[in-house]
Structure formats: structure tokens, C-alpha cells
CSV table of C-alpha atoms in Angstrom, one decimal:
chain,number,residue,atom,x,y,z
A,1126,MET,CA,53.0,113.5,146.6
A,1127,PHE,CA,56.8,112.7,145.8
A,1128,LYS,CA,57.8,114.3,142.4
A,1129,LYS,CA,58.9,112.1,139.6
A,1130,LEU,CA,62.6,109.3,139.2
A,1131,MET,CA,64.7,111.1,137.7
A,1132,PRO,CA,67.6,108.6,136.2
A,1133,PHE,CA,69.9,107.2,138.3
A,1134,SER,CA,73.3,108.5,136.5
A,1135,ALA,CA,71.9,111.3,137.3
A,1136,ALA,CA,71.6,111.5,141.4
A,1137,LEU,CA,75.0,109.8,140.9
A,1138,ILE,CA,76.5,113.3,139.1
A,1139,ILE,CA,74.6,115.3,142.5
A,1140,GLY,CA,76.2,112.4,145.5
A,1141,LEU,CA,79.3,112.6,144.2
A,1142,GLY,CA,80.7,115.5,146.0
A,1143,SER,CA,79.9,113.9,149.2
A,1144,PHE,CA,81.4,109.9,147.5
A,1145,SER,CA,84.5,111.0,146.2
A,1146,ALA,CA,85.8,112.8,149.8
A,1147,MET,CA,85.5,109.3,151.3
A,1148,PRO,CA,88.5,106.6,151.6
A,1149,GLY,CA,89.0,104.5,148.5
A,1150,ILE,CA,86.7,106.4,146.0
A,1151,ASP,CA,89.7,107.5,144.2
A,1152,VAL,CA,91.3,104.8,144.0
A,1153,LYS,CA,88.3,103.5,142.0
A,1154,ALA,CA,87.5,106.8,140.3
A,1155,GLU,CA,91.5,105.9,138.5
A,1156,GLU,CA,90.4,102.3,137.8
A,1157,ILE,CA,87.3,102.8,136.3
A,1158,ASN,CA,89.4,106.2,133.8
A,1159,SER,CA,91.7,103.1,133.3
A,1160,ILE,CA,89.4,101.4,131.9
A,1161,GLN,CA,87.9,103.7,129.8
A,1162,ASN,CA,91.4,104.8,128.7
A,1163,GLN,CA,91.6,100.5,127.9
A,1164,ARG,CA,88.3,100.3,126.3
A,1165,SER,CA,89.1,104.0,123.7
A,1166,GLY,CA,92.1,102.1,123.0
A,1167,ILE,CA,90.2,99.5,121.6
A,1168,LYS,CA,88.0,100.5,119.8
A,1169,ASP,CA,90.7,103.0,117.8
A,1170,GLU,CA,91.3,99.2,117.4
A,1171,LEU,CA,88.6,98.0,116.1
A,1172,THR,CA,87.9,101.2,113.9
A,1173,LYS,CA,91.0,99.7,112.8
A,1174,THR,CA,90.7,96.2,112.4
A,1175,ASP,CA,87.0,97.2,110.8
A,1176,GLU,CA,89.2,99.5,108.6
A,1177,GLU,CA,91.1,97.1,107.3
A,1178,ILE,CA,88.2,93.8,107.3
A,1179,THR,CA,86.6,96.5,104.5
A,1180,LYS,CA,89.8,96.2,103.0
A,1181,VAL,CA,90.0,92.2,102.1
A,1182,GLN,CA,86.4,91.6,101.9
A,1183,HIS,CA,87.0,94.8,98.7
A,1184,GLU,CA,90.4,93.2,97.6
A,1185,LEU,CA,88.0,89.5,97.6
A,1186,THR,CA,85.1,90.8,96.0
A,1187,LYS,CA,87.1,91.7,93.1
A,1188,LEU,CA,89.0,88.3,93.0
A,1189,THR,CA,86.1,86.9,92.6
A,1190,GLU,CA,85.5,88.8,89.9
A,1191,GLN,CA,88.4,88.0,88.5
A,1192,ILE,CA,87.7,84.5,89.0
A,1193,LYS,CA,84.7,84.0,87.3
A,1194,ARG,CA,86.5,85.9,84.2
A,1195,VAL,CA,89.1,83.2,84.3
A,1196,ASP,CA,87.1,80.0,84.4
A,1197,GLN,CA,84.7,81.7,81.9
A,1198,ALA,CA,88.1,81.6,79.7
A,1199,ILE,CA,88.6,78.7,80.2
A,1200,ILE,CA,85.4,76.7,79.5
A,1201,ASP,CA,85.3,79.2,76.2
A,1202,ASN,CA,89.1,77.2,75.8
A,1203,ASN,CA,87.9,74.2,76.1
A,1204,ASN,CA,85.6,74.3,73.4
A,1205,MET,CA,87.8,75.6,71.2
A,1206,ILE,CA,90.0,73.0,72.0
A,1207,VAL,CA,87.2,70.8,71.1
A,1208,GLN,CA,86.3,72.7,67.6
A,1209,THR,CA,89.4,72.7,66.7
A,1210,GLU,CA,89.9,68.4,67.7
A,1211,ALA,CA,87.5,68.3,65.2
A,1212,LYS,CA,88.8,70.2,62.7
A,1213,VAL,CA,92.0,68.1,62.9
A,1214,ILE,CA,90.1,65.0,63.1
A,1215,ALA,CA,88.0,66.5,59.8
A,1216,SER,CA,91.5,67.4,58.1
A,1217,LYS,CA,92.9,64.2,58.9
A,1218,LYS,CA,89.9,61.8,56.7
A,1219,GLU,CA,90.6,65.0,53.9
A,1220,VAL,CA,94.1,64.4,53.3
A,1221,GLU,CA,93.8,60.7,53.7
A,1222,GLU,CA,90.9,60.7,51.1
A,1223,LEU,CA,93.8,61.9,49.3
A,1224,GLU,CA,96.0,59.8,49.2
A,1225,LYS,CA,93.9,57.1,48.1
A,1226,GLU,CA,93.0,59.5,45.0
A,1227,VAL,CA,96.8,59.4,45.1
A,1228,SER,CA,97.4,55.9,45.2
A,1229,ASN,CA,94.5,55.2,42.5
A,1230,ILE,CA,95.8,57.5,39.8
A,1231,LYS,CA,99.5,56.4,40.8
A,1232,GLY,CA,97.4,52.9,39.6
A,1233,ARG,CA,96.2,54.3,37.0
A,1234,ILE,CA,99.9,55.8,36.3
A,1235,ASP,CA,100.1,52.5,36.5
A,1236,ILE,CA,98.3,49.9,33.8
A,1237,ARG,CA,99.8,53.2,31.4
A,1238,ASN,CA,102.8,52.2,30.7
A,1239,GLU,CA,102.7,48.4,30.6
A,1240,ILE,CA,100.4,49.8,27.9
A,1241,ILE,CA,103.1,52.0,26.6
A,1242,LYS,CA,105.6,49.3,27.0
A,1243,LYS,CA,103.7,46.5,25.1
A,1244,ARG,CA,102.6,49.3,22.3
A,1245,ALA,CA,107.0,50.0,22.2
A,1246,LEU,CA,107.3,45.4,22.2
A,1247,SER,CA,104.6,45.1,20.2
A,1248,LEU,CA,107.0,47.5,17.8
A,1249,GLN,CA,110.3,46.3,17.7
A,1250,GLU,CA,109.1,42.8,16.7
A,1251,SER,CA,106.8,43.3,14.0
A,1252,GLY,CA,109.9,45.6,13.0
A,1253,GLY,CA,112.4,43.0,13.5
A,1254,LYS,CA,113.9,42.8,17.0
A,1255,VAL,CA,115.7,46.1,17.1
A,1256,SER,CA,115.8,48.5,20.2
A,1257,TYR,CA,112.8,51.2,20.5
A,1258,ILE,CA,114.8,54.0,18.1
A,1259,ASP,CA,115.6,51.1,15.6
A,1260,VAL,CA,112.3,51.3,14.2
A,1261,ILE,CA,112.7,54.6,12.6
A,1262,LEU,CA,115.6,54.7,11.4
A,1263,GLY,CA,115.7,50.6,10.6
A,1264,ALA,CA,113.8,51.3,7.9
A,1265,SER,CA,114.4,48.8,4.7
A,1266,SER,CA,112.6,51.2,3.1
A,1267,PHE,CA,111.1,54.5,2.2
A,1268,SER,CA,107.3,53.1,2.0
A,1269,ASP,CA,109.0,50.8,6.0
A,1270,PHE,CA,110.5,54.0,7.2
A,1271,VAL,CA,107.4,55.9,6.8
A,1272,ASP,CA,105.3,53.3,8.1
A,1273,ARG,CA,106.7,52.7,10.6
A,1274,LEU,CA,107.1,56.7,11.6
A,1275,GLY,CA,103.6,56.1,11.5
A,1276,ALA,CA,103.3,53.8,13.8
A,1277,VAL,CA,105.6,55.9,16.8
A,1278,ALA,CA,104.0,58.9,16.4
A,1279,THR,CA,100.7,56.9,17.0
A,1280,ILE,CA,102.7,55.2,20.2
A,1281,VAL,CA,104.1,58.7,20.8
A,1282,GLU,CA,101.1,60.7,21.1
A,1283,ALA,CA,98.8,57.8,23.2
A,1284,ASP,CA,102.2,57.9,25.3
A,1285,GLN,CA,102.5,61.7,25.5
A,1286,ASP,CA,98.4,61.7,26.2
A,1287,LEU,CA,98.7,59.0,28.8
A,1288,VAL,CA,101.7,61.7,30.2
A,1289,LYS,CA,100.0,64.8,29.8
A,1290,GLN,CA,96.8,63.8,32.1
A,1291,HIS,CA,99.2,60.9,34.3
A,1292,LYS,CA,100.4,64.8,34.4
A,1293,GLU,CA,96.9,66.4,35.0
A,1294,ASP,CA,96.6,64.4,37.7
A,1295,GLN,CA,99.6,64.7,39.5
A,1296,ILE,CA,99.4,68.6,40.2
A,1297,ASP,CA,95.8,68.0,41.3
A,1298,VAL,CA,96.6,65.4,43.8
A,1299,GLU,CA,99.9,67.7,45.2
A,1300,SER,CA,97.4,71.1,44.6
A,1301,LYS,CA,94.5,69.4,47.1
A,1302,GLN,CA,96.8,67.6,49.3
A,1303,PHE,CA,99.2,70.7,49.8
A,1304,THR,CA,96.3,72.5,51.3
A,1305,VAL,CA,94.9,70.5,53.6
A,1306,GLU,CA,98.3,69.6,55.2
A,1307,LYS,CA,98.6,73.2,55.3
A,1308,LYS,CA,95.6,73.4,56.3
A,1309,LEU,CA,96.3,70.6,59.8
A,1310,ALA,CA,99.1,71.9,60.1
A,1311,ASP,CA,97.6,75.2,61.2
A,1312,LEU,CA,95.1,73.6,62.7
A,1313,ASN,CA,97.7,71.2,65.1
A,1314,SER,CA,99.5,74.4,65.6
A,1315,LEU,CA,96.7,76.8,66.6
A,1316,LYS,CA,95.5,73.3,69.1
A,1317,THR,CA,98.9,73.8,70.7
A,1318,GLU,CA,98.6,77.1,71.3
A,1319,LEU,CA,95.7,76.9,72.5
A,1320,GLU,CA,96.3,74.2,74.7
A,1321,GLY,CA,99.9,76.8,75.9
A,1322,MET,CA,96.7,79.4,76.3
A,1323,GLN,CA,95.2,76.8,79.0
A,1324,ALA,CA,97.5,75.8,80.8
A,1325,LEU,CA,98.8,79.1,81.1
A,1326,ILE,CA,94.9,80.5,82.3
A,1327,LEU,CA,94.7,76.7,84.9
A,1328,GLU,CA,97.8,78.5,86.3
A,1329,GLN,CA,96.7,81.4,86.6
A,1330,LYS,CA,93.1,79.9,87.9
A,1331,GLU,CA,95.4,78.1,91.0
A,1332,GLN,CA,97.1,81.2,91.7
A,1333,ASN,CA,93.5,83.0,92.0
A,1334,ASP,CA,92.3,80.1,94.2
A,1335,ALA,CA,95.2,80.2,96.6
A,1336,LEU,CA,95.3,84.1,96.8
A,1337,LYS,CA,91.1,83.5,97.3
A,1338,GLU,CA,91.9,81.0,100.3
A,1339,GLU,CA,94.6,83.2,102.2
A,1340,LEU,CA,92.4,86.4,101.6
A,1341,LYS,CA,89.3,84.6,103.2
A,1342,LEU,CA,91.7,83.5,106.0
A,1343,LYS,CA,93.1,87.2,106.6
A,1344,GLU,CA,90.2,87.9,106.8
A,1345,GLN,CA,88.2,85.4,109.0
A,1346,GLU,CA,91.3,86.5,111.6
A,1347,LYS,CA,90.1,89.8,111.6
A,1348,LEU,CA,86.7,88.6,112.4
A,1349,ASN,CA,88.0,86.4,115.5
A,1350,GLU,CA,90.8,90.2,115.9
A,1351,LYS,CA,87.8,92.2,115.7
A,1352,ALA,CA,85.4,90.2,117.9
A,1353,ASN,CA,88.3,89.0,121.0
A,1354,LEU,CA,88.0,93.4,120.7
A,1355,GLN,CA,84.8,93.2,121.2
A,1356,GLN,CA,84.9,91.1,123.6
A,1357,GLN,CA,87.6,92.4,125.3
A,1358,ASP,CA,85.8,95.6,125.4
A,1359,ARG,CA,81.7,93.7,127.0
A,1360,ASN,CA,84.7,92.4,129.9
A,1361,LEU,CA,86.0,95.7,130.5
A,1362,ALA,CA,82.6,97.3,130.5
A,1363,VAL,CA,81.7,94.4,133.0
A,1364,LYS,CA,84.5,95.4,135.1
A,1365,GLU,CA,83.5,99.0,134.9
A,1366,ALA,CA,80.1,98.2,135.7
A,1367,SER,CA,80.6,95.6,138.5
A,1368,ILE,CA,82.9,99.0,140.4
A,1369,LEU,CA,80.8,101.4,139.7
A,1370,ALA,CA,78.0,98.8,141.6
A,1371,THR,CA,79.6,97.7,143.9
A,1372,GLY,CA,80.9,101.1,145.1
A,1373,ILE,CA,77.6,102.2,145.1
A,1374,PHE,CA,75.5,99.3,146.8
A,1375,SER,CA,78.0,97.0,149.2
A,1376,SER,CA,81.7,98.5,149.5
A,1377,ASN,CA,80.4,102.2,150.1
A,1378,PRO,CA,76.7,101.5,152.5
A,1379,SER,CA,77.0,104.9,154.5
A,1380,VAL,CA,76.9,106.5,151.5
A,1381,ASN,CA,73.2,107.8,150.4
A,1382,PHE,CA,72.1,108.1,147.1
A,1383,SER,CA,68.7,109.8,147.4
A,1384,ILE,CA,65.4,108.9,145.8
A,1385,PRO,CA,63.0,111.8,144.2
A,1386,ILE,CA,60.3,108.9,144.6
A,1387,SER,CA,59.3,106.8,147.8
A,1388,PRO,CA,61.5,103.3,147.6
A,1389,ASN,CA,57.3,101.8,147.4
A,1390,GLU,CA,56.8,103.1,143.8
A,1391,ALA,CA,59.6,102.8,142.8
A,1392,ILE,CA,59.1,99.0,143.3
A,1393,ASN,CA,55.5,98.9,142.2
A,1394,THR,CA,56.9,100.7,139.6
A,1395,VAL,CA,58.9,97.8,138.7
A,1396,ILE,CA,57.4,94.8,139.0
A,1397,HIS,CA,53.8,95.8,137.2
A,1398,ALA,CA,56.1,98.0,133.9
A,1399,GLY,CA,56.5,94.3,131.2
A,1400,GLU,CA,52.7,93.5,132.5
A,1401,LYS,CA,51.5,95.1,128.9
A,1402,TYR,CA,54.3,93.4,127.3
A,1403,ILE,CA,52.4,89.7,128.6
A,1404,GLY,CA,51.0,87.1,126.0
A,1405,ASN,CA,52.4,89.7,123.4
A,1406,SER,CA,56.1,89.0,123.0
A,1407,VAL,CA,59.2,87.6,122.8
A,1408,TYR,CA,62.2,85.9,124.1
A,1409,VAL,CA,65.1,87.4,121.1
A,1410,PHE,CA,68.9,87.0,121.8
A,1411,GLY,CA,70.5,89.9,122.6
A,1412,GLY,CA,66.9,92.0,122.1
A,1413,GLY,CA,65.5,95.1,124.0
A,1414,ARG,CA,68.0,97.2,123.8
A,1415,ASN,CA,66.7,99.9,121.0
A,1416,GLU,CA,62.7,101.2,121.3
A,1417,ALA,CA,61.4,99.3,117.8
A,1418,ASP,CA,62.8,96.1,120.1
A,1419,ILE,CA,61.3,97.9,122.9
A,1420,ALA,CA,58.1,98.4,120.5
A,1421,ASN,CA,57.7,95.3,119.6
A,1422,GLY,CA,57.8,93.4,122.7
A,1423,ARG,CA,61.7,91.7,121.5
A,1424,PHE,CA,63.9,91.4,125.1
A,1425,ASP,CA,66.1,88.6,126.1
A,1426,CYS,CA,66.3,88.5,130.8
A,1427,SER,CA,68.4,91.0,131.5
A,1428,ALA,CA,67.2,94.3,129.2
A,1429,PHE,CA,63.6,93.6,129.9
A,1430,VAL,CA,65.0,93.6,133.7
A,1431,SER,CA,67.1,96.8,132.5
A,1432,TRP,CA,63.9,99.0,130.8
A,1433,ALA,CA,61.4,97.7,134.5
A,1434,PHE,CA,64.4,99.1,136.3
A,1435,ALA,CA,64.2,102.7,134.1
A,1436,GLN,CA,60.8,102.7,133.9
A,1437,ALA,CA,61.2,103.8,137.5
A,1438,GLY,CA,64.2,106.3,137.3
A,1439,ILE,CA,66.9,103.2,138.6
A,1440,LYS,CA,68.9,102.7,136.3
A,1441,VAL,CA,71.4,99.4,135.4
A,1442,GLY,CA,73.0,97.3,133.3
A,1443,ALA,CA,71.1,94.8,130.6
A,1444,HIS,CA,73.6,91.8,131.3
A,1445,THR,CA,73.3,89.1,134.3
A,1446,ASP,CA,77.5,89.6,134.7
A,1447,ILE,CA,76.9,93.5,136.4
A,1448,LEU,CA,73.3,92.3,137.1
A,1449,LYS,CA,74.7,89.7,139.7
A,1450,ASN,CA,77.6,92.2,141.2
A,1451,THR,CA,74.1,95.3,141.2
A,1452,GLY,CA,72.3,96.3,144.9
A,1453,THR,CA,73.0,94.3,147.7
A,1454,ARG,CA,73.2,90.2,148.2
A,1455,ILE,CA,70.1,89.1,150.5
A,1456,PRO,CA,68.8,85.5,151.3
A,1457,TYR,CA,66.0,84.0,149.4
A,1458,SER,CA,64.0,84.2,153.0
A,1459,GLU,CA,64.6,87.5,153.0
A,1460,ALA,CA,63.3,87.9,149.3
A,1461,ARG,CA,60.6,91.0,148.2
A,1462,PRO,CA,58.6,92.4,145.4
A,1463,GLY,CA,61.4,94.4,142.9
A,1464,ASP,CA,64.4,92.2,144.6
A,1465,MET,CA,66.6,90.4,141.2
A,1466,VAL,CA,66.2,86.4,141.0
A,1467,PHE,CA,69.2,84.6,139.7
A,1468,PHE,CA,68.8,81.1,137.6
A,1469,ASP,CA,71.7,78.3,136.3
A,1470,THR,CA,70.9,78.8,132.7
A,1471,TYR,CA,73.5,77.6,129.8
A,1472,LYS,CA,75.3,79.3,132.7
A,1473,ILE,CA,76.6,80.9,136.0
A,1474,ASP,CA,73.7,83.4,136.7
A,1475,GLY,CA,72.5,82.9,132.9
A,1476,HIS,CA,68.7,84.0,133.4
A,1477,VAL,CA,68.0,86.2,135.9
A,1478,GLY,CA,63.8,88.2,136.6
A,1479,ILE,CA,62.2,90.3,139.2
A,1480,TYR,CA,60.5,89.1,142.5
A,1481,LEU,CA,56.5,89.2,142.8
A,1482,GLY,CA,56.1,87.9,146.4
A,1483,ASP,CA,54.7,84.1,146.6
A,1484,GLY,CA,57.4,82.8,145.2
A,1485,LYS,CA,56.4,84.6,142.4
A,1486,PHE,CA,58.8,86.1,138.9
A,1487,ILE,CA,58.2,88.3,136.0
A,1488,GLY,CA,60.7,88.3,132.7
A,1489,SER,CA,61.1,87.5,129.7
A,1490,GLN,CA,61.1,83.6,130.1
A,1491,SER,CA,62.5,82.0,126.2
A,1492,SER,CA,59.7,79.3,125.7
A,1493,THR,CA,56.8,82.9,126.3
A,1494,GLY,CA,58.2,86.2,126.0
A,1495,ILE,CA,57.7,87.9,128.8
A,1496,ALA,CA,55.5,86.3,132.1
A,1497,ILE,CA,54.8,85.7,134.9
A,1498,ALA,CA,56.6,82.1,136.4
A,1499,ASP,CA,56.4,79.6,139.4
A,1500,LEU,CA,60.7,79.4,141.4
A,1501,SER,CA,59.3,77.8,143.6
A,1502,SER,CA,58.6,74.3,142.0
A,1503,GLY,CA,58.8,73.1,137.8
A,1504,TYR,CA,61.8,74.0,135.4
A,1505,TYR,CA,62.4,76.9,137.4
A,1506,ALA,CA,62.7,75.8,140.9
A,1507,LYS,CA,65.8,73.7,139.5
A,1508,LYS,CA,67.5,76.9,138.1
A,1509,PHE,CA,67.3,78.7,140.9
A,1510,ASN,CA,70.6,79.2,142.4
A,1511,GLY,CA,69.6,81.5,145.0
A,1512,ARG,CA,70.8,84.3,144.7
A,1513,VAL,CA,69.0,87.6,145.3
A,1514,MET,CA,70.3,91.0,144.8
A,1515,ARG,CA,68.5,93.6,146.8
A,1516,VAL,CA,68.6,97.5,144.5
A,1517,ILE,CA,65.8,99.3,146.4
A,1518,ASN,CA,67.1,99.9,149.3
A,1519,ASP,CA,63.8,100.3,152.2
């Protein structure tokens, strides 16, 4: 009996002694070392970018709260302006009513003046054509003087009463008018102040909105920068894996990496590994790369292939760009179970599965999850591009 297959990476380490002594290996080692240094630098940049994104997002959060406060202040201030305008209108009505009252009082005063004037004329006519002062000074006798004095006293008393009423009315009106006009002036002043405050708040809001847009652009710029760095890292990872795969399987075919179990056992393990998921799995883009996804049958195509080979102790990549350069390419006419087959779906070599023989393959299909499909007819026959890669050699 063969022992259980150890991880492929361990087998790789075992073979390093003889591998490093072969021509061209030092060059590949230097290239891999350069790639790893680049990836290390990218990771440092990613850490820095993440910190900058966090800082910008924190500033955005604070600014958003400030904008909320400013928006509420605008609403409150508008309400105050509306209330003040209502009070101004009410005060103007009070002033208009007082002006009517003043007009009425002036009318009464004019009437009083006419009454006094008529009384004086009547007295003058009864005492002769003399001036008002002559009503008293022009008496012909003491009896006439007394009569005239009594009449003048009556007129003077009436005049004094009219003047008194006039003064009381005038004081009352002026007092009310002063109070209302002061109130109106205060309200107009408050309205002017509120409108000034409103203008300042709106200016602040405009500045905050502009800053928010600036921060959003900065955030998007940093997110794009992060995405670019991640893409660079993925590209380097693919390149690194391709160098390793090419060096192991293609450019150095004479290098013998012994597998602790037979190739047939390894093939059998790979082609049957996914059977337990048939009917109870789902295709998830990016899935199958952690224990939770694997436990719940959540795989994309390349992750499933990588997982299936791992069950036989063989470590391969989990991306079609890596897998398409892993192993030895052979014609489809020579394909056998355990080989990888590729399809042009959303891109060239966008889908991968494990060949089972008789035109069938198993893979994580987007419509069914893990399932056995036919590449000799139907959809996959149209998408199959002829690429077949063999990882397990005899």
C-alpha cells in the first residue's frame, strides 16, 4: 500500500536540492524573489492606502454629521424668519389701526376747534364787533362786565376741557404708536439679523457640500488606487505561480517529483472528490476559498478544481489564469480522467473543470453548482476551446 499523499508544496521542497542545481533555476529563483519583493511593497502600499481610506471615511462621517446640524439650523432659522415675518405683519396692522385712531382724534380736535371758534364769534357778536379780548375789556358797565366774564369763563372752561381731552388723546396715541413702532423696528431688526445668519449658514452648507464632494472624490481615488494595487498583486501572484508551474511541469520535464501515492490513486481521488456536492452546492464567484464555503458547497470553478486536487495532496492554484499554465498541455484526443479542461465563457479560459472521460467533466457550473456536464454537445461543446492540461503524469 502507498502512504497518503503529502502536500505538493512539501514535495516541491524535497526536490529543491537537485532542482536548484539545474540550468536556469537560479534565474527563475531571482525572478520569483523579485516578484515577492514587489508583492511585499504592494502590500505595504495597500496598508498605507487602507489607512488613508479609513481616515477619509472618518472625515466624511464627521462632515456628514456637521452637514446634518447645518441643515437643521437652516430649517430652524427659516421657521424663525417665517414667525418673525408674521409678527411684522401683525405689528404693521396695529400701526395702521393706530394711524386710523390718530386720524379720528385729529378729526375730533378739528371739530372742537370749530366749536370754540363759533362760540367766540357768537360772543363777539353779542358784545359788539370786538376782538376776543375785548369781550372782557370792552364792558360798558360792571353788570355788563360780569355777564361777559361769565360767558368768557364758560368758553374758557369749555376750551380747557377740549384741550385736556385733546392732550389725553394725543398722549395715549403717541404712547401706543411709539410702543408698536418700536416693536416693529425690533422685529425688522431681528428679521435682518436672521436673514444674515441664514446667508452665513447657507454659505457654510455650500462649503461643507463642496468639501464632502472633495472627500468623496478622494475616497474613490483611494479605492481605485487600492483596486489597482490588488490587481497588480493578483497579476504578480499569477506570474509567480506560472513560473513555478512552468518550471516544474514544462521547462524542466526531466525533474522527477515523486508522489507518495500512485498516479491512479491520485486521479481517482481527484475525479470523485466532488461527488458528495452534486445536487447540494451552489456556484459563488470567489467562493470555495475558506472552510465555511467548502463546508457549505459554495465554489467557483477554479476553487473547486483546486480543492479537488488538494484532496489528493496536490497543490494547484485557484484561478483559471494560473491553472491554464499548470501542468503539461496535451491534445484533447489524448485527454484522460483527471486532466483539466478549459472553456471560453466570459473570457478566454474563463471556465475550468476536471475531465472524467467519455466527453464528460465535473466542475462548479454557474447554473447548477457542482455537477457533471457534457463537453461534446450543447452549451459546453460550443464553449470548449480545446485546452487540456495534465497535472498528474504516469
